Tab-separated table of C-alpha atoms in Angstrom:
chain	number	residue	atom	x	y	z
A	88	UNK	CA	-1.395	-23.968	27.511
A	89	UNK	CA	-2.379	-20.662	28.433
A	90	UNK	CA	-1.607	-17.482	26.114
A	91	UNK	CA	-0.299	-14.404	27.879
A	92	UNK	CA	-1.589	-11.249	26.412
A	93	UNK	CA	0.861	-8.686	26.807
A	94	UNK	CA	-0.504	-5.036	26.562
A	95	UNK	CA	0.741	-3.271	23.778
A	96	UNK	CA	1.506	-0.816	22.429
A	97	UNK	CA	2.405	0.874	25.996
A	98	UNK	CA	1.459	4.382	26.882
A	99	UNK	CA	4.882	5.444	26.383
A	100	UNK	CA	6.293	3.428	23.266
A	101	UNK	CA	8.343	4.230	20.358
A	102	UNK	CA	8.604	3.713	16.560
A	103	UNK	CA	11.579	1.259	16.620
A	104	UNK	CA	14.802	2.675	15.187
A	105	UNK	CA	17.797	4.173	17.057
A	106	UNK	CA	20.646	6.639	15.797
A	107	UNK	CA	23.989	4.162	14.743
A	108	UNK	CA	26.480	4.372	16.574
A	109	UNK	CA	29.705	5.765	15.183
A	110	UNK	CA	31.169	2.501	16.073
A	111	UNK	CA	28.224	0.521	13.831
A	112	UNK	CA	29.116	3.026	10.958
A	113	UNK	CA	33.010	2.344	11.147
A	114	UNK	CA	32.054	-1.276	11.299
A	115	UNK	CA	30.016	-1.565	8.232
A	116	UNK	CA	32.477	0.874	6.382
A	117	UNK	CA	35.072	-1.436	7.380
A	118	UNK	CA	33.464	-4.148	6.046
A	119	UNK	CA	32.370	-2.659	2.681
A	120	UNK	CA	36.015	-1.848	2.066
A	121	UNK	CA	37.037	-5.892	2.686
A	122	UNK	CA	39.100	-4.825	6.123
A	123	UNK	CA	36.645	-7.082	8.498
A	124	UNK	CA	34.817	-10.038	7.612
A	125	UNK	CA	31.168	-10.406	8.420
A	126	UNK	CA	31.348	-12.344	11.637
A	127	UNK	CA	33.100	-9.099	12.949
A	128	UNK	CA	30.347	-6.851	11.642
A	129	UNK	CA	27.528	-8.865	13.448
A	130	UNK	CA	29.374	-9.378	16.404
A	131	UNK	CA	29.645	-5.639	16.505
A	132	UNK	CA	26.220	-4.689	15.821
A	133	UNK	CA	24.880	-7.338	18.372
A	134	UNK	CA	26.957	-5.657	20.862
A	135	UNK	CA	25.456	-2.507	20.396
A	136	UNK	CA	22.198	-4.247	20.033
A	137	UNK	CA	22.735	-5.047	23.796
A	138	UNK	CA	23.801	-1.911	24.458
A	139	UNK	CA	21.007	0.088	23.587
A	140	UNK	CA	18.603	-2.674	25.066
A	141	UNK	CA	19.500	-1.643	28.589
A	142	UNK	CA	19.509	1.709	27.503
A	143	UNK	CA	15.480	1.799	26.602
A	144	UNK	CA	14.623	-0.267	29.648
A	145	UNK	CA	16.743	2.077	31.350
A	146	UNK	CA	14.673	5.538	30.480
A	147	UNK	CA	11.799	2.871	30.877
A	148	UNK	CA	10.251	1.434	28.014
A	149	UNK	CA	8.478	-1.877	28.242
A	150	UNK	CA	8.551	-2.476	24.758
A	151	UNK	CA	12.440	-2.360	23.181
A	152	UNK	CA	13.909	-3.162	19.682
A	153	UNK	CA	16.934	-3.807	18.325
A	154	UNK	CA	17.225	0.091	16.990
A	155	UNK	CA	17.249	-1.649	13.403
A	156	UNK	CA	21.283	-1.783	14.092
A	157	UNK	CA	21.554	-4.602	11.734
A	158	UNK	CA	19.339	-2.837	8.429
A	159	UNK	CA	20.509	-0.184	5.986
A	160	UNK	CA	17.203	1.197	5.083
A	161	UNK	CA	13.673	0.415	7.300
A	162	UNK	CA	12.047	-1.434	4.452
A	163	UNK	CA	14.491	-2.704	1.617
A	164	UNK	CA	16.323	-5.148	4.096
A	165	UNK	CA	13.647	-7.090	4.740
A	166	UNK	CA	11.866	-6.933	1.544
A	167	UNK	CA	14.956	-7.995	-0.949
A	168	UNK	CA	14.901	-11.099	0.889
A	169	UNK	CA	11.346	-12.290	-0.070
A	170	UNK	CA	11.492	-14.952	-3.034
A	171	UNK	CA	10.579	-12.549	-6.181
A	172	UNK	CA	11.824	-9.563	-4.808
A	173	UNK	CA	15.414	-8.127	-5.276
A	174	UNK	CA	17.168	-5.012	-4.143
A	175	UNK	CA	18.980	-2.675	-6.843
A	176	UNK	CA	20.319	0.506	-7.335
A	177	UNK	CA	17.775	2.969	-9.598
A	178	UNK	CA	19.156	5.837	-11.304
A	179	UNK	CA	17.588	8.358	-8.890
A	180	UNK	CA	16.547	8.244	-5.023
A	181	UNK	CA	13.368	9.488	-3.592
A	182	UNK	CA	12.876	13.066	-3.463
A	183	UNK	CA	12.204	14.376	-0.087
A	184	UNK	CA	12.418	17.851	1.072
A	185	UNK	CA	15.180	19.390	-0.367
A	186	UNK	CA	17.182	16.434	-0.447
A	187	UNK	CA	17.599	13.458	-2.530
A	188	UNK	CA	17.481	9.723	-0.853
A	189	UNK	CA	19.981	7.616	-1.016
A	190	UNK	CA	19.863	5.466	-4.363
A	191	UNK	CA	18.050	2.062	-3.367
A	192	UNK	CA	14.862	0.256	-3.997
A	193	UNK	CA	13.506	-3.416	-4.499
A	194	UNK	CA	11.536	-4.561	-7.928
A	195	UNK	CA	9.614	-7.391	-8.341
A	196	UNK	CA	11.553	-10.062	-10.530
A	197	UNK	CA	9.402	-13.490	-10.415
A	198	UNK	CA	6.595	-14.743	-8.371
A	199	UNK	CA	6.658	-13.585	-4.419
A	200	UNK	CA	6.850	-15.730	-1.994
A	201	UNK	CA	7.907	-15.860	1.765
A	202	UNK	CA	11.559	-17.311	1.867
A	203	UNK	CA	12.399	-19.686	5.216
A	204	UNK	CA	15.928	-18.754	5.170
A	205	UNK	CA	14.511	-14.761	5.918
A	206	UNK	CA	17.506	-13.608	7.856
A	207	UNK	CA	15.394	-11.248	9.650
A	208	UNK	CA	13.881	-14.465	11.735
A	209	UNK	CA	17.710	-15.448	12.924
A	210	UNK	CA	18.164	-11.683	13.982
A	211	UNK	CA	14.636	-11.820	16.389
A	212	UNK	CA	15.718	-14.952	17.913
A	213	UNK	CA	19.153	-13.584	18.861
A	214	UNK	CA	17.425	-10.125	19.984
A	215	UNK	CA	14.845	-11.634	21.521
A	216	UNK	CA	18.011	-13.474	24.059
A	217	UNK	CA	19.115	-10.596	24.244
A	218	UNK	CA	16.122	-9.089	25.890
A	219	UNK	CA	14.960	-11.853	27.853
A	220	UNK	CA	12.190	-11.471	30.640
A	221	UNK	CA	13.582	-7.235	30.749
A	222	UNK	CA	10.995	-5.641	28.548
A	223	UNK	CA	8.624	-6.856	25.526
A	224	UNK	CA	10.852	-7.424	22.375
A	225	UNK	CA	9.035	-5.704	19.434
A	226	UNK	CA	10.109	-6.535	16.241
A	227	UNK	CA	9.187	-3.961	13.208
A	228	UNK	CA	8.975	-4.494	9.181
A	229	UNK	CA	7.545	-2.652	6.501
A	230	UNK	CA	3.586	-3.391	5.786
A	231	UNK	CA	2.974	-5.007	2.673
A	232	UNK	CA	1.932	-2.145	1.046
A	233	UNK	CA	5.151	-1.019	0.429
A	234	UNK	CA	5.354	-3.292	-2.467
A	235	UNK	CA	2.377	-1.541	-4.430
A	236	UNK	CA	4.764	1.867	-4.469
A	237	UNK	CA	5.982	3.222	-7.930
A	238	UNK	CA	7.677	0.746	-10.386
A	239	UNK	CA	7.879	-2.162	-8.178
A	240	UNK	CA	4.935	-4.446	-9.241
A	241	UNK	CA	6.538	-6.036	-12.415
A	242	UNK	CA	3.447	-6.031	-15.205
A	243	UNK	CA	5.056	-9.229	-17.087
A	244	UNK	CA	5.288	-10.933	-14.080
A	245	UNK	CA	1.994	-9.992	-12.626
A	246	UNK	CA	-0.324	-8.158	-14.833
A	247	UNK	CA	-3.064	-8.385	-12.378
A	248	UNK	CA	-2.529	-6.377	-9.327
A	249	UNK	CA	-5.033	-8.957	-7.551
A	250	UNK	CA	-2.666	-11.619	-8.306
A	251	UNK	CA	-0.206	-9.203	-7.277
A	252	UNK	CA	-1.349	-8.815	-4.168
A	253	UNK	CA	-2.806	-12.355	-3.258
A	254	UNK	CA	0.783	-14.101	-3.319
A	255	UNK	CA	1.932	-10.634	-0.566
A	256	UNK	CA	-0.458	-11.827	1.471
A	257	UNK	CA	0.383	-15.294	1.342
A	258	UNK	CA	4.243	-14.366	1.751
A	259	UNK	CA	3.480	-11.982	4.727
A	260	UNK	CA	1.304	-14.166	6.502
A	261	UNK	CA	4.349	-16.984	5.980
A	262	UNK	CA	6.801	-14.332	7.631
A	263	UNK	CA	4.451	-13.350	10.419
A	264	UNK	CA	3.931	-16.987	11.460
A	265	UNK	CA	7.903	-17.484	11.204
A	266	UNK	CA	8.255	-14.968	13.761
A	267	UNK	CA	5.768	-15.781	16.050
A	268	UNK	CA	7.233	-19.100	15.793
A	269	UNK	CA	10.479	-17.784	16.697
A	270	UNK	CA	8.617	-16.167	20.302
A	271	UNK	CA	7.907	-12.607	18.500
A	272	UNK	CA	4.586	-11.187	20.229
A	273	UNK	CA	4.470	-7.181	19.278
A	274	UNK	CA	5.269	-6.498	15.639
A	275	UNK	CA	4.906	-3.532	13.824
A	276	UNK	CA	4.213	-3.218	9.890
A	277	UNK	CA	5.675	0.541	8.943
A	278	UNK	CA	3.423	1.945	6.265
A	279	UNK	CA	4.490	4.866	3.673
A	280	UNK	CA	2.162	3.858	0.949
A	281	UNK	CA	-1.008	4.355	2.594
A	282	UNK	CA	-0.105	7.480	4.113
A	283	UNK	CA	0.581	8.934	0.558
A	284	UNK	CA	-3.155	7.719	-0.174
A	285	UNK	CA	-4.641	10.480	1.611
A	286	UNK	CA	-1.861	12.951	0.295
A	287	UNK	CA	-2.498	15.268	-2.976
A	288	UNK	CA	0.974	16.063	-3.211
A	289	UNK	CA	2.495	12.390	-4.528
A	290	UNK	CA	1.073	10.621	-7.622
A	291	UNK	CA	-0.533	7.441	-7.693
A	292	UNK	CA	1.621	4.443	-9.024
A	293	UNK	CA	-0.914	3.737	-11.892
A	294	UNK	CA	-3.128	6.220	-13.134
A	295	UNK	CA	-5.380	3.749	-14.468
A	296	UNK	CA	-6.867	2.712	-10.349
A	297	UNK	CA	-8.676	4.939	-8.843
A	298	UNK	CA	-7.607	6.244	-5.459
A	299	UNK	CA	-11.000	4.588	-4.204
A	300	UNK	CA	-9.676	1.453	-5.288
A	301	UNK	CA	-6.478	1.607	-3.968
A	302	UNK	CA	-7.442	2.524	-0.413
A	303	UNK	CA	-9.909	-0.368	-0.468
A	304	UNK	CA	-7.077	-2.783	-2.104
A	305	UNK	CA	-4.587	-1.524	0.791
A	306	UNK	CA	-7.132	-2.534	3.259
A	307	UNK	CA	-7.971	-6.104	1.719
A	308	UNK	CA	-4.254	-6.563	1.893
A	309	UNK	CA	-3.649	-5.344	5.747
A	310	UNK	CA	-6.678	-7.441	6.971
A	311	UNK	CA	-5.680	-10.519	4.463
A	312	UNK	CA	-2.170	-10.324	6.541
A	313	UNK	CA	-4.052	-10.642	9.312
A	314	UNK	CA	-6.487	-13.213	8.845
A	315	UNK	CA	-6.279	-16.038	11.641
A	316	UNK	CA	-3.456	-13.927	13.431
A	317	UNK	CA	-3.011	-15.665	16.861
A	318	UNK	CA	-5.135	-13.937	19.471
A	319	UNK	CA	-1.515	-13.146	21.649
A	320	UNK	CA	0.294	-11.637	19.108
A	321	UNK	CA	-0.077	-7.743	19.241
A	322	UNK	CA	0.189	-5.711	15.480
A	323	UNK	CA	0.525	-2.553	15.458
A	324	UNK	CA	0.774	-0.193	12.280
A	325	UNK	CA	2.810	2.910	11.759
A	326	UNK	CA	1.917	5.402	9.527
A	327	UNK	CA	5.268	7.435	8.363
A	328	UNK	CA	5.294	10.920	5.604
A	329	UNK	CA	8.947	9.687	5.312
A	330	UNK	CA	11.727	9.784	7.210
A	331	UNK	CA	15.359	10.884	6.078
A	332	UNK	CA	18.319	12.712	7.834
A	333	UNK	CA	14.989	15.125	9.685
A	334	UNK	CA	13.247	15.714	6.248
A	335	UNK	CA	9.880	13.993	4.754
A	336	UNK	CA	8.749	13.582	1.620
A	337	UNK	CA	5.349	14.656	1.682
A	338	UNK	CA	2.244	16.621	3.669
A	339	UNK	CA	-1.347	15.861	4.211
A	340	UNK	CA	-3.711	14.873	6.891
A	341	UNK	CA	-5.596	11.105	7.336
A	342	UNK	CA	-8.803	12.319	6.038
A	343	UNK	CA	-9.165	10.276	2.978
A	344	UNK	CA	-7.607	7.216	4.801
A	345	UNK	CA	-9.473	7.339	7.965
A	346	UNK	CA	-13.108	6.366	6.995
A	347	UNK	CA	-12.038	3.420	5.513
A	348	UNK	CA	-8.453	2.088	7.188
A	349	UNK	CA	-9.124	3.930	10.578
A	350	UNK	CA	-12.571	1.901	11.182
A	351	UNK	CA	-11.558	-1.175	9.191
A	352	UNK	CA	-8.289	-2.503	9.707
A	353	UNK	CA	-7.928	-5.190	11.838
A	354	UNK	CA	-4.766	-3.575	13.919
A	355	UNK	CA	-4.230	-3.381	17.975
A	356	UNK	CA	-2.989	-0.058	17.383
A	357	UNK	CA	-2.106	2.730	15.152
A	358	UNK	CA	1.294	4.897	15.663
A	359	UNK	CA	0.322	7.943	13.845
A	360	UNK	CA	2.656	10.915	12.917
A	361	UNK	CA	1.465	14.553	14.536
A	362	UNK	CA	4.632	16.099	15.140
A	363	UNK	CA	3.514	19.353	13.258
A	364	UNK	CA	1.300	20.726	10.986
A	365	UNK	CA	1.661	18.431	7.906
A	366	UNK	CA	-0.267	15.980	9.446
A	367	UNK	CA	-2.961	17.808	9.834
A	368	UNK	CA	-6.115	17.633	12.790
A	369	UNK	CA	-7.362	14.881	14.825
A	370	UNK	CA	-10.435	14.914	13.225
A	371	UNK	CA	-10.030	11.674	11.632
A	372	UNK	CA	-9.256	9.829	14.798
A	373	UNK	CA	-13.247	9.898	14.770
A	374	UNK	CA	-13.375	6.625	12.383
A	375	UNK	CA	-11.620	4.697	15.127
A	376	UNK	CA	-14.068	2.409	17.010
A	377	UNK	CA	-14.639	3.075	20.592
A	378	UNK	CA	-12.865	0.638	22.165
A	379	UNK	CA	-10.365	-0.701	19.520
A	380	UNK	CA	-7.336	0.461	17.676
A	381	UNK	CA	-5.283	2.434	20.921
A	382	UNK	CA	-3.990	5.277	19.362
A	383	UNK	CA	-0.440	6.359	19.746
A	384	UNK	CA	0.016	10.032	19.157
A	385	UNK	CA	3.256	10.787	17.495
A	386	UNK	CA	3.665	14.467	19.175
A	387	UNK	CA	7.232	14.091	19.866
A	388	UNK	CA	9.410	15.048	16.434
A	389	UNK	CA	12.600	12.333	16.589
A	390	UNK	CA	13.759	15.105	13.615
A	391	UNK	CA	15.093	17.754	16.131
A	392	UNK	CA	16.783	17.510	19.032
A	393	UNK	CA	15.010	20.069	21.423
A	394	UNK	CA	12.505	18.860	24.332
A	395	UNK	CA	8.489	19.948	23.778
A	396	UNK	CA	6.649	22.132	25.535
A	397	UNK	CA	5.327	19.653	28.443
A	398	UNK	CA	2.236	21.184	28.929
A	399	UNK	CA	1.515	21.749	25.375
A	400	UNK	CA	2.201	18.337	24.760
A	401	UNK	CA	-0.196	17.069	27.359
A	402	UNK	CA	-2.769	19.711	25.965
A	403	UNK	CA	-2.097	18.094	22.696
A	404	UNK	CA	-3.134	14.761	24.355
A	405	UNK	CA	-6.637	16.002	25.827
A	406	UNK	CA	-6.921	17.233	22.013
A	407	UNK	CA	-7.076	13.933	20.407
A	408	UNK	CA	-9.111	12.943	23.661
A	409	UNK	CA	-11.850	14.601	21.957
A	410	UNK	CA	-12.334	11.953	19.088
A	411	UNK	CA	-10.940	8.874	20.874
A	412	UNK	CA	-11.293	8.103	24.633
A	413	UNK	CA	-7.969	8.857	26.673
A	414	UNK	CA	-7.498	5.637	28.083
A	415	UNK	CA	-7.208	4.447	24.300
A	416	UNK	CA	-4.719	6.922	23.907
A	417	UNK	CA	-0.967	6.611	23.991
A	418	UNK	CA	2.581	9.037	23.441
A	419	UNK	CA	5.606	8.017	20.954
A	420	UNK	CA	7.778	9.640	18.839
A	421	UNK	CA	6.252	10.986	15.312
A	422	UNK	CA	8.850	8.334	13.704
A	423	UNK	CA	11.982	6.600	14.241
A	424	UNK	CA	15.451	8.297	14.713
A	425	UNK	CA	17.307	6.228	12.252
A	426	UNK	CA	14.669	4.896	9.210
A	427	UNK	CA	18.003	4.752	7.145
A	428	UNK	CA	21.574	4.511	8.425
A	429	UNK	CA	21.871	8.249	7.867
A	430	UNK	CA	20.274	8.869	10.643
A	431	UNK	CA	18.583	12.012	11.718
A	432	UNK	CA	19.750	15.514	12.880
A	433	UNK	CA	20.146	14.931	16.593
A	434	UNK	CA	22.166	13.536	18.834
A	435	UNK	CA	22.263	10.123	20.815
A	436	UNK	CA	21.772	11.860	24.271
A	437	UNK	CA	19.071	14.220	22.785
A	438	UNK	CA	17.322	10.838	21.377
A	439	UNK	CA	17.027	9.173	24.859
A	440	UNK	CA	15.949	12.594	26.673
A	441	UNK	CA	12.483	12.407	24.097
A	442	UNK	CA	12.657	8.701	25.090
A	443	UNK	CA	12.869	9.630	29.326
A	444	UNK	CA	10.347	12.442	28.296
A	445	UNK	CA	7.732	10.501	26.447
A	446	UNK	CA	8.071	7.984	29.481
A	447	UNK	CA	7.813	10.751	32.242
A	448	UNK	CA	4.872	12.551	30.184
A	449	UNK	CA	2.742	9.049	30.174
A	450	UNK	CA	3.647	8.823	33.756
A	451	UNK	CA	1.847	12.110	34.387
A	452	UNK	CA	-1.132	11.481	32.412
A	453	UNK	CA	-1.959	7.875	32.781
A	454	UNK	CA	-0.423	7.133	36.062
């Protein structure tokens, strides 16, 4: 049988996640309180689901997700449900800029492992209907690396970190099998952790590795992932400074990432943040092989509301055209518009005008 390769990520793309809907907030409030049962939450959610599937494909995306409608937070949905891995409430949230998270995290509790029951696999194959032969269904989950952040590796458990990470990359490639399986052919792995690796302003999680050592180890695991991935499924990875009702929770460019992750990791694309000047220069897009990794410039903030300059956007463009060639250049947002339920400080018509616009702008520049 022949494999279609489809040809992702697009020139006009986006991170994944969508503002809630009031209606998806009442619905889950309802629900918390005991006044709906489940069945009327998800039937709820997968109507809105629909809903803002013909909504991307009508600003014209090719590639659409499920706005994460069905997730409380990007990454601790789909991580408390690995085997090993539970979610809990920690005395304190994340800081981020002037503003404390919301209190939730996951902690390794017993050996990991990928569990077949992963609700997430259900939700692609009923988004995935959904979608049909419309658009490209692209499915997004946190990379990994997440579980090397702060306090999550349990030392009793796993007192080696290469033990650690051997059984995540026997669990993720389990999960990324089980959704190609289920017809997934564009997913995403959302990184924070190796972001903060080229950032002076967080600490490491063990002062004992060297941050050397923990780019390399962050690489092993990507690749590791990735080893044997079928040739016509696309991954992508997103690099994210945070994401929280508009703030972030840390600066600092790609420089100490780049010469090792940029040239090395075995990705069809990297969605990098460059919505202002915490992310620094596009100097480090220089690491990325001619050729490989397209590069999706995050110039569009999904923090505020108001439109870009067009023609300092697409000036912006022939910037990073310096380091990478254009045609292995593509537009998204810096980030989604919803990582958590809070969602950030805009509002749903202002989210799908930097949708139209990314669209329009990619037009313009590659035709």
């Amino acid at each position: 049988m022949t494999k279609t390769l489809i040809k992702a990520p697009f020139k006009a793309d986006h991170v994944g996640s969508l503002l809630r809907p009031d209606r998806v907030h009442k619905a889950r409030k309802d629900f918390k309180e005991g006044a709906i049962p489940a069945s009327e939450l998800r039937t709820i959610e997968t109507e809105e689901i629909k809903r803002v599937v013909d909504k991307q494909i009508e600003v014209g995306l090719q590639a659409v997700t499920d706005g994460e409608f069905r997730r409380r937070f990007w990454h601790t949905d789909f991580l408390e449900h690995f085997i090993g891995i539970e979610g809990y409430v920690p005395d304190h949230g994340f800081k981020f800029v002037d503003v404390e998270t919301e209190k939730y995290d996951v902690r390794n509790v017993g050996k990991i492992a990928f569990n077949p029951d992963h609700p997430f696999i259900k939700d692609f194959i009923e988004f995935k209907e959904i979608v049909g032969d419309r658009a490209v269904a692209k499915q997004t989950i946190p990379s990994p690396n997440q579980l090397f952040n702060a306090g999550i590796r349990n030392a009793d458990v796993y007192p080696d970190i290469e033990e650690y990470a051997h059984d995540i990359i026997v669990a993720y490639r389990d999960a990324i099998k089980a959704f190609y399986d289920a017809g997934c052919r564009y997913l995403q792995l959302d990184d924070v952790y190796i972001a903060g690796l080229s950032s002076d302003t967080i600490p490491f999680n063990d002062s004992k590795l060297t941050r050397e050592y923990l780019i390399d180890l962050a690489l092993r695991v990507a690749n590791g992932v990735l080893e044997d991935k079928p040739e016509d499924l696309v991954v992508t990875t997103h690099l994210c400074r945070g994401n929280y009702q508009s703030t972030w929770a840390f600066e600092g460019s790609y420089a100490k990432i780049a010469p090792t992750l940029f040239a090395k990791e075995k990705v069809d694309g990297f969605f990098l943040e460059y919505d202002d000047d915490r992310s620094g220069t596009f100097e480090p897009l220089k690491y990325i092989p001619e050729g490989g990794a397209q590069v999706v410039i995050g110039a569009v903030t999904s923090k505020f509301g108001e439109l870009e300059d067009k023609e300092a956007l697409k000036a912006r463009i022939q910037e990073a055209a310096n380091y990478v060639p254009l045609e292995q250049i593509a537009l998204s947002p810096q980030c989604g518009f919803a990582s958590t339920h809070h969602g950030n400080k805009l509002t749903e018509e202002e989210q799908w005008n930097k949708l139209k616009f990314i669209v329009d702008i990619s037009k313009e520049i590659w035709g």
